[in-house]
mmCIF file of C-alpha atoms in Angstrom:
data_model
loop_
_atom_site.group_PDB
_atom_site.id
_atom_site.type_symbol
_atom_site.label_atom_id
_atom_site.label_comp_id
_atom_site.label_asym_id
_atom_site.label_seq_id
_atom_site.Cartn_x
_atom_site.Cartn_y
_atom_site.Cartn_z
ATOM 1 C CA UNK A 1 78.380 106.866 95.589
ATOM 2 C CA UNK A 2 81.847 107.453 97.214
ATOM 3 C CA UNK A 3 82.811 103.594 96.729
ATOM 4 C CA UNK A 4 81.742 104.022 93.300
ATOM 5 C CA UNK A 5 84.197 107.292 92.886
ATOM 6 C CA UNK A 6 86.686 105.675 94.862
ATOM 7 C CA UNK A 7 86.816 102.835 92.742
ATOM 8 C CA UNK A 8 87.341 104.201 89.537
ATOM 9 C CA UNK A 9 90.155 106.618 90.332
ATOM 10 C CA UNK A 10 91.996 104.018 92.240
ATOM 11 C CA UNK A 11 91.739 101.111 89.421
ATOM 12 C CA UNK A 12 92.205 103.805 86.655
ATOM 13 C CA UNK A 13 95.322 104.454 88.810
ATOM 14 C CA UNK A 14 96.339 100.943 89.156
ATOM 15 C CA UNK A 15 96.177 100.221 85.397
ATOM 16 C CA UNK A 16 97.806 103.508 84.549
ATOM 17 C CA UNK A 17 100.806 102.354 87.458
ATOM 18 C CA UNK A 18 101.024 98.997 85.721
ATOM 19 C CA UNK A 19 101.202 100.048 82.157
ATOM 20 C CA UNK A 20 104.527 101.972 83.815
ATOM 21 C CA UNK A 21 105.742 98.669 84.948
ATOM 22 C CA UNK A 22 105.965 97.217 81.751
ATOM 23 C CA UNK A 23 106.363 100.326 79.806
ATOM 24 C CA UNK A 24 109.667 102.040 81.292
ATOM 25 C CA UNK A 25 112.932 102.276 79.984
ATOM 26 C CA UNK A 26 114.439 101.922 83.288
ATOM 27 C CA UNK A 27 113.893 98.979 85.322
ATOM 28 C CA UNK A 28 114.533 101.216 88.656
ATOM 29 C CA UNK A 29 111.285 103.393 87.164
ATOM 30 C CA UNK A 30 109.550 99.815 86.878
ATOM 31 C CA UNK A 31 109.889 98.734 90.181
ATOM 32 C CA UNK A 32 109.133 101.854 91.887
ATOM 33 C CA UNK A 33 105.810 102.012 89.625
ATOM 34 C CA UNK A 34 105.099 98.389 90.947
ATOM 35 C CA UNK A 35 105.501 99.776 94.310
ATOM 36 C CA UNK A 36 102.680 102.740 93.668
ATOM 37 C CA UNK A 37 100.197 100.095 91.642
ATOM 38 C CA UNK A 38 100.596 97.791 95.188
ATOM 39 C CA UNK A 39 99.419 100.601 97.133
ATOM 40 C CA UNK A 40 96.216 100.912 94.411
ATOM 41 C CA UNK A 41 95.948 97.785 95.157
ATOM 42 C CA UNK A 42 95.478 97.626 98.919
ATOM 43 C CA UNK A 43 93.173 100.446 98.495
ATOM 44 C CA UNK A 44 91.088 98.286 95.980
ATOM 45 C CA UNK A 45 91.561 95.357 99.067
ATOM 46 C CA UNK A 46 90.061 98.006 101.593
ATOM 47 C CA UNK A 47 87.029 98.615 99.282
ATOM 48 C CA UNK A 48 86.685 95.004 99.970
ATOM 49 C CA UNK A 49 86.873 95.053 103.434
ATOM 50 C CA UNK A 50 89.582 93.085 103.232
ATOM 51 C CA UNK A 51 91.707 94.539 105.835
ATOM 52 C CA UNK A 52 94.627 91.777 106.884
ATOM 53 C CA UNK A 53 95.773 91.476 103.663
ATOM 54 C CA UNK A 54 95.661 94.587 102.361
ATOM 55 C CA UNK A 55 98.240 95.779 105.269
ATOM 56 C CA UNK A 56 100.174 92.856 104.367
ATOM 57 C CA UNK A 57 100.215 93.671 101.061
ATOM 58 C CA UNK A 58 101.626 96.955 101.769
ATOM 59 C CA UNK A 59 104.063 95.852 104.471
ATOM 60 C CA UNK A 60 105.501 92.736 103.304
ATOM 61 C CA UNK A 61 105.235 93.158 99.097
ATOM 62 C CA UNK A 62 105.884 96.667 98.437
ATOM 63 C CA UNK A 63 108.124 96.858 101.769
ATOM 64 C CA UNK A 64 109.987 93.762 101.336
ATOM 65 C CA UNK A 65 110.006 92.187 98.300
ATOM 66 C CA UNK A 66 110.000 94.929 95.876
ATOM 67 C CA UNK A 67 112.980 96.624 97.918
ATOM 68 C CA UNK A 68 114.297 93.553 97.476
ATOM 69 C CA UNK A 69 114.095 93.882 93.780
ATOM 70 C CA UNK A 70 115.218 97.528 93.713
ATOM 71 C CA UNK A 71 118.497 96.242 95.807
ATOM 72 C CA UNK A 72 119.147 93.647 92.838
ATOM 73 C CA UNK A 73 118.570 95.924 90.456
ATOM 74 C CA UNK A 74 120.545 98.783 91.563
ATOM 75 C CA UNK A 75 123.510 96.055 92.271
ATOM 76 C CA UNK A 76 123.345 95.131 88.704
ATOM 77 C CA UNK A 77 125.217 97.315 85.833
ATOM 78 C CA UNK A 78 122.742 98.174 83.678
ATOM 79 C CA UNK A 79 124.500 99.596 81.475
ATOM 80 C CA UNK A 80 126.780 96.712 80.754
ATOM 81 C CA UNK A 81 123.836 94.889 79.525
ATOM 82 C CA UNK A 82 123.591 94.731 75.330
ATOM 83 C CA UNK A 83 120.284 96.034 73.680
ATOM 84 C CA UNK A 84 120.996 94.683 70.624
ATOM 85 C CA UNK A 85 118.343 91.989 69.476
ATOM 86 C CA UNK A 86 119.361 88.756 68.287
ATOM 87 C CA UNK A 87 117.023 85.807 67.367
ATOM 88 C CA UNK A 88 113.488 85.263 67.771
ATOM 89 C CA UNK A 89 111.517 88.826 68.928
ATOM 90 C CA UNK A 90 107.566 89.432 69.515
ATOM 91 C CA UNK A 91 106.280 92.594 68.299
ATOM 92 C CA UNK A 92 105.007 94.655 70.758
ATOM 93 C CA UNK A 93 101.812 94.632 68.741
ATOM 94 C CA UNK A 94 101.423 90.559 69.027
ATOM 95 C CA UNK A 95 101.608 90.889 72.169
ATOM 96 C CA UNK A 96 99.170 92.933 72.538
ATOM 97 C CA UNK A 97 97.177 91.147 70.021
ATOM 98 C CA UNK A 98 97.691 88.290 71.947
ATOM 99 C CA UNK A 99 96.856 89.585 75.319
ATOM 100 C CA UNK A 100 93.722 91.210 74.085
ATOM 101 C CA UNK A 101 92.387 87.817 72.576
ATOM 102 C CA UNK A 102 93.043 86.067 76.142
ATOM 103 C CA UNK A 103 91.696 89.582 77.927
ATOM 104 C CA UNK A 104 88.571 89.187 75.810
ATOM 105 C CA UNK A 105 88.044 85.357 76.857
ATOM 106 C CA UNK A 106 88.718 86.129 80.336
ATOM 107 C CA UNK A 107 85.790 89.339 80.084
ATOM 108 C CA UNK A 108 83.270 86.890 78.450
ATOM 109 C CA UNK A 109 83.645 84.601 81.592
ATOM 110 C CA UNK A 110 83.351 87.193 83.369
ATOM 111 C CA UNK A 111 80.312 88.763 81.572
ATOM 112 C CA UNK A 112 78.879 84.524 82.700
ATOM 113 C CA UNK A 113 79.373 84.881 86.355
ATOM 114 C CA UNK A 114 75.623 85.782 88.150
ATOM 115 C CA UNK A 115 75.956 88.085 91.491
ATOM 116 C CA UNK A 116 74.330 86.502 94.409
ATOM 117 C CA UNK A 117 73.284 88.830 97.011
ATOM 118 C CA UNK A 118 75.326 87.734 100.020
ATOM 119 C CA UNK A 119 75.722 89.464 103.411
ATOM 120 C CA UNK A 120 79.120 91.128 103.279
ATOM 121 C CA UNK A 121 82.231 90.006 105.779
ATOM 122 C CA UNK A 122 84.927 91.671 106.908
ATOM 123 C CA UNK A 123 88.480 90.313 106.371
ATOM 124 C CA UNK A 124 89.851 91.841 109.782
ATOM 125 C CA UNK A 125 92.474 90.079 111.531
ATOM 126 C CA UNK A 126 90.700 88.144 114.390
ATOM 127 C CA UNK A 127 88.084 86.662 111.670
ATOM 128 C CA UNK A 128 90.796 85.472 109.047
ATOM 129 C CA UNK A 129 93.477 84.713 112.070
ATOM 130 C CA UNK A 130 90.960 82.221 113.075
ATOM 131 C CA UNK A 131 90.327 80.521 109.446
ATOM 132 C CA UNK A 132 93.938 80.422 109.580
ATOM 133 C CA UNK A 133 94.444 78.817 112.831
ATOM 134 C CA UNK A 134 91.776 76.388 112.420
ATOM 135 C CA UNK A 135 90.931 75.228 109.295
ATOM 136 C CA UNK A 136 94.099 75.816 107.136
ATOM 137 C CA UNK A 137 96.405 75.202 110.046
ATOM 138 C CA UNK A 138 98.651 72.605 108.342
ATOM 139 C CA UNK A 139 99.076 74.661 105.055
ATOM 140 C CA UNK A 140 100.033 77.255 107.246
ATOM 141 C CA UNK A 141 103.068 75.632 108.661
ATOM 142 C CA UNK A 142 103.741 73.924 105.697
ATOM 143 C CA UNK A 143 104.224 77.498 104.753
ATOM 144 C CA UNK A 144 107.767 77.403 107.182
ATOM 145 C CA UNK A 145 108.837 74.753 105.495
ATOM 146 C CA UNK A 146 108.760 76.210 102.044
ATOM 147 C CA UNK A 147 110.194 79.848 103.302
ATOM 148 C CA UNK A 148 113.390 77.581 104.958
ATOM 149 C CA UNK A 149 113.672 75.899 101.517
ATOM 150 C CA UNK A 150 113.798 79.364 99.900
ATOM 151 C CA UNK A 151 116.695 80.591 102.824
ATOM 152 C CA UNK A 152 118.980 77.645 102.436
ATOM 153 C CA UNK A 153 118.493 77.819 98.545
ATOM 154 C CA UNK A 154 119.263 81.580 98.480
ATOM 155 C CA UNK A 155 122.378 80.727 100.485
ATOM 156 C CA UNK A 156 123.399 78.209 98.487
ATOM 157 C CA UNK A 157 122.832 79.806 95.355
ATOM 158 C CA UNK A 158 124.465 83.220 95.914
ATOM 159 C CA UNK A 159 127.631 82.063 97.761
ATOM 160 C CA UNK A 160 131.041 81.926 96.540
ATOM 161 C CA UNK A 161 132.638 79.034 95.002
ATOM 162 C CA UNK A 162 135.416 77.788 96.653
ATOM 163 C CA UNK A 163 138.313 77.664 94.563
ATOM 164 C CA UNK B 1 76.592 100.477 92.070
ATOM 165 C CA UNK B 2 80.100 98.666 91.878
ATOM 166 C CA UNK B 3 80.066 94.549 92.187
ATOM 167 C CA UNK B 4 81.934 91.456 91.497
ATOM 168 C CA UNK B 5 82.490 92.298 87.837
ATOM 169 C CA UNK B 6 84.140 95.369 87.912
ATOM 170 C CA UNK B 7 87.072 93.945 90.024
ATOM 171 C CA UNK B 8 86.840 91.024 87.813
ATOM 172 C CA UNK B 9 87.463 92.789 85.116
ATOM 173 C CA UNK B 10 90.280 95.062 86.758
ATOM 174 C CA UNK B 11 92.427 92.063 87.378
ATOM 175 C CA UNK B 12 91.940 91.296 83.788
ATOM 176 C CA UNK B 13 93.163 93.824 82.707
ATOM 177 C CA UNK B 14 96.117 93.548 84.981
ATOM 178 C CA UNK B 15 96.626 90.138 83.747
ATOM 179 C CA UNK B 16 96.631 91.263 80.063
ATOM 180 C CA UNK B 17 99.176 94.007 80.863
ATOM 181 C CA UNK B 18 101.487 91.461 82.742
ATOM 182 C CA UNK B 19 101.352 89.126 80.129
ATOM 183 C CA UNK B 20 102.337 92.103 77.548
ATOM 184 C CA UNK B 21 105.602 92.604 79.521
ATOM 185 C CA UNK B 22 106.482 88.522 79.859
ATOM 186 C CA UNK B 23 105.946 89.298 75.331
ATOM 187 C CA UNK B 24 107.954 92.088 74.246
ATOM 188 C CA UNK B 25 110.396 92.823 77.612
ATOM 189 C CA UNK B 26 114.086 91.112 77.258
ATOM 190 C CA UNK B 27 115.367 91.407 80.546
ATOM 191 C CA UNK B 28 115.005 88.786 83.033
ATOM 192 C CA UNK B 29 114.424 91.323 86.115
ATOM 193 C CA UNK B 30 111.526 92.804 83.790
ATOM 194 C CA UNK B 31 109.971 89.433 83.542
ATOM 195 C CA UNK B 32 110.148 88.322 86.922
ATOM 196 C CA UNK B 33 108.808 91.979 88.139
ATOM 197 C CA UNK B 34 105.901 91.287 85.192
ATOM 198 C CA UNK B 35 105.249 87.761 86.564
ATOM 199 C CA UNK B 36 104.377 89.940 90.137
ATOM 200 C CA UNK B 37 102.022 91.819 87.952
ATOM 201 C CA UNK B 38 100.137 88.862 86.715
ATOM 202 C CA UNK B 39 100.158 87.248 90.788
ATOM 203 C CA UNK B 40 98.247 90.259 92.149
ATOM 204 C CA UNK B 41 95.923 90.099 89.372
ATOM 205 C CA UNK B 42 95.173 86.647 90.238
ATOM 206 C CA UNK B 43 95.536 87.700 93.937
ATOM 207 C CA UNK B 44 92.613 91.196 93.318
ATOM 208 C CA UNK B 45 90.393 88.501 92.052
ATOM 209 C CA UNK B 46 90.737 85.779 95.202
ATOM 210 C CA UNK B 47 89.687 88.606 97.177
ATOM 211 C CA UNK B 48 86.686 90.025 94.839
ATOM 212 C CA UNK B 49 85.320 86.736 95.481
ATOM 213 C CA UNK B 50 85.541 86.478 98.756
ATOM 214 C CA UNK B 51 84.107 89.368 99.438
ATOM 215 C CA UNK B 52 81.278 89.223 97.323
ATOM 216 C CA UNK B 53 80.777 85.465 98.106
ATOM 217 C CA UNK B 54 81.156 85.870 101.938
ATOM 218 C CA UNK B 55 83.586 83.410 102.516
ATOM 219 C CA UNK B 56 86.841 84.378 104.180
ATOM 220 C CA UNK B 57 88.734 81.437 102.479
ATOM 221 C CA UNK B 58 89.732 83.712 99.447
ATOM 222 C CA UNK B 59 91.498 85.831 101.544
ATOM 223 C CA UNK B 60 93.472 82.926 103.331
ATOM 224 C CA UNK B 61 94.723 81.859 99.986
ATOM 225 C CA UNK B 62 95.347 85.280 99.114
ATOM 226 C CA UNK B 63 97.729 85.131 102.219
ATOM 227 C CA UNK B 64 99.288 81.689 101.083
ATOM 228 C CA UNK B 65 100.204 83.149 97.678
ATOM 229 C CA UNK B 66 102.038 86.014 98.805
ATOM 230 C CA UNK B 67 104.325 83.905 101.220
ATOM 231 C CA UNK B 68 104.599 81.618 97.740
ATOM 232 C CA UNK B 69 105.540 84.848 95.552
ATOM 233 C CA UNK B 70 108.049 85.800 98.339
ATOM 234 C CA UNK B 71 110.048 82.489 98.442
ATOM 235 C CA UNK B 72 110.077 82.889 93.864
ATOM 236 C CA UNK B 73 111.102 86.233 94.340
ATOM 237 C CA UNK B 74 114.340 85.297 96.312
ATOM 238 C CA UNK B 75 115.117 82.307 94.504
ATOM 239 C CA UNK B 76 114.580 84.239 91.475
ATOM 240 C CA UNK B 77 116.815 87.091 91.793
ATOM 241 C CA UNK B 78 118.999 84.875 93.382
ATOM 242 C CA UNK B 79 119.360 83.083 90.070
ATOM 243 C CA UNK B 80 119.446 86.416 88.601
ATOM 244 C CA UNK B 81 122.842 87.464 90.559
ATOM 245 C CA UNK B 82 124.387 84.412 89.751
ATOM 246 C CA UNK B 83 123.539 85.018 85.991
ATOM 247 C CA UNK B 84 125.003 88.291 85.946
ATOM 248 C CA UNK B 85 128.254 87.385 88.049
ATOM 249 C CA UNK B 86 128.876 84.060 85.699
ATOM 250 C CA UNK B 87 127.569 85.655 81.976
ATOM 251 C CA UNK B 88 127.390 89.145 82.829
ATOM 252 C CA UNK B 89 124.316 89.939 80.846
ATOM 253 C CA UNK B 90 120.680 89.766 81.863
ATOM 254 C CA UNK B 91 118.938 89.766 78.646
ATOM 255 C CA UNK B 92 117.462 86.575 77.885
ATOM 256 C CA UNK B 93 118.296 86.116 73.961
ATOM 257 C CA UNK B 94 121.816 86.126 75.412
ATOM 258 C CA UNK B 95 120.866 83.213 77.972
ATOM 259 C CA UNK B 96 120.190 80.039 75.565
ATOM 260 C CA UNK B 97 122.329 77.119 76.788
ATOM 261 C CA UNK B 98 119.022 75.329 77.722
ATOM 262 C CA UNK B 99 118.326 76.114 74.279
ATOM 263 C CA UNK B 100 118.708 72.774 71.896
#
């Protein structure tokens, strides 16, 4: 009964976070709306009993990344930026036409997929530490590899040129 | 009694909204913070799974995708400063040299 509860308020939340995301003037309101819906989501995670990565979800995407974001955004003048439209625009209401075909796709997959009765896991850190240790060990530092390729990159990218 | 489907059908929801803001927003830091949107849709329903499948595996990949949204979310606003200091504009109809 409480998971039930607990469910509804926190996706009715989320969805009501994320419609800010897209929906606000302000892209400083948009990230910091992204920042709430993450939290939804990590409660959502812990209804799963997925424990690791809901803390990491908290910690590392709405602590790192998404102040990350709200850096670049505050760095950059918004109000330089032009508003006026030129060439080709979507409607608003194609897009949601749009979205609402694909949505309705997705839901009759969904409506496809039969429940099996399984007995439920938990997702704390010793059990997915050693999944992650064992079986997926080479992904895992392949991992490295791809976060150095993103440092040098960023380097590269956001230096000065030398005159 | 809540189950696989409802979170199913959360993160599509998610998904549709996402896609919504790649549609109508203009501004590149709207679409890459949209494109996060649509991830963690993808990312709710990698868990729903494994939980309700009992398999831990979803969550490992769950893991692998954030560290892969991380690295595109530095590159990307990486790009995005360089845009702004060489064009000084971050709306994309104003961005169309690619463009033929």
């Amino acid at each position: 009964m409480l998971e039930t509860v607990l469910f509804y308020t926190i996706s009715l939340a989320l969805i009501v976070f994320a419609i800010g995301v897209v929906a606000s003037k302000s892209a400083v309101y948009s990230v910091l709306s992204l920042v709430a819906a993450m939290c939804m989501m990590a409660g959502l995670f812990i209804l799963l009993k997925a424990y690791l990565v809901a803390t990491i979800l908290v910690l590392v995407y709405a602590g790192a990344i998404l102040v990350l974001f709200l850096f670049v955004v505050m760095l950059i003048d918004i109000k330089k930026e032009s508003f006026e439209i030129r060439g080709f625009k979507i409607s608003p209401w194609v897009a949601a036409a749009l979205s609402g075909i694909i949505f309705l796709e997705t839901f009759s997959v969904i409506r496809s997929i039969r429940v099996v009765k399984v007995p439920a896991i938990h997702g704390t850190t010793e059990a997915v530490g050693h999944l992650l240790f064992s079986r997926y060990l080479l992904p895992f530092e392949l991992t490295s590899f791809l976060i150095l390729a993103a440092v040098v990159s960023v380097v590269v990218l956001a230096k000065k040129e030398e005159k | 009694m809540i189950n696989l489907h409802h979170y199913l059908a959360v993160s599509a929801i998610l998904f549709s909204i996402g896609l919504v803001g790649i549609l109508t927003r203009r501004n590149v830091l709207m679409i890459l913070l949209s494109i996060e949107l649509i991830l963690n849709a993808a990312n709710l329903s990698f868990v729903s799974f494994s939980s309700f499948l009992g398999d831990l595996s979803g969550q490992v990949v769950v893991f692998f995708t954030m560290i892969v949204a991380a690295a595109e979310v530095t590159v990307g606003l990486a790009i995005v400063v360089l845009l702004f200091r060489k064009k000084e504009t971050t709306n994309i109809d104003e961005l169309k040299t690619l463009k033929w």
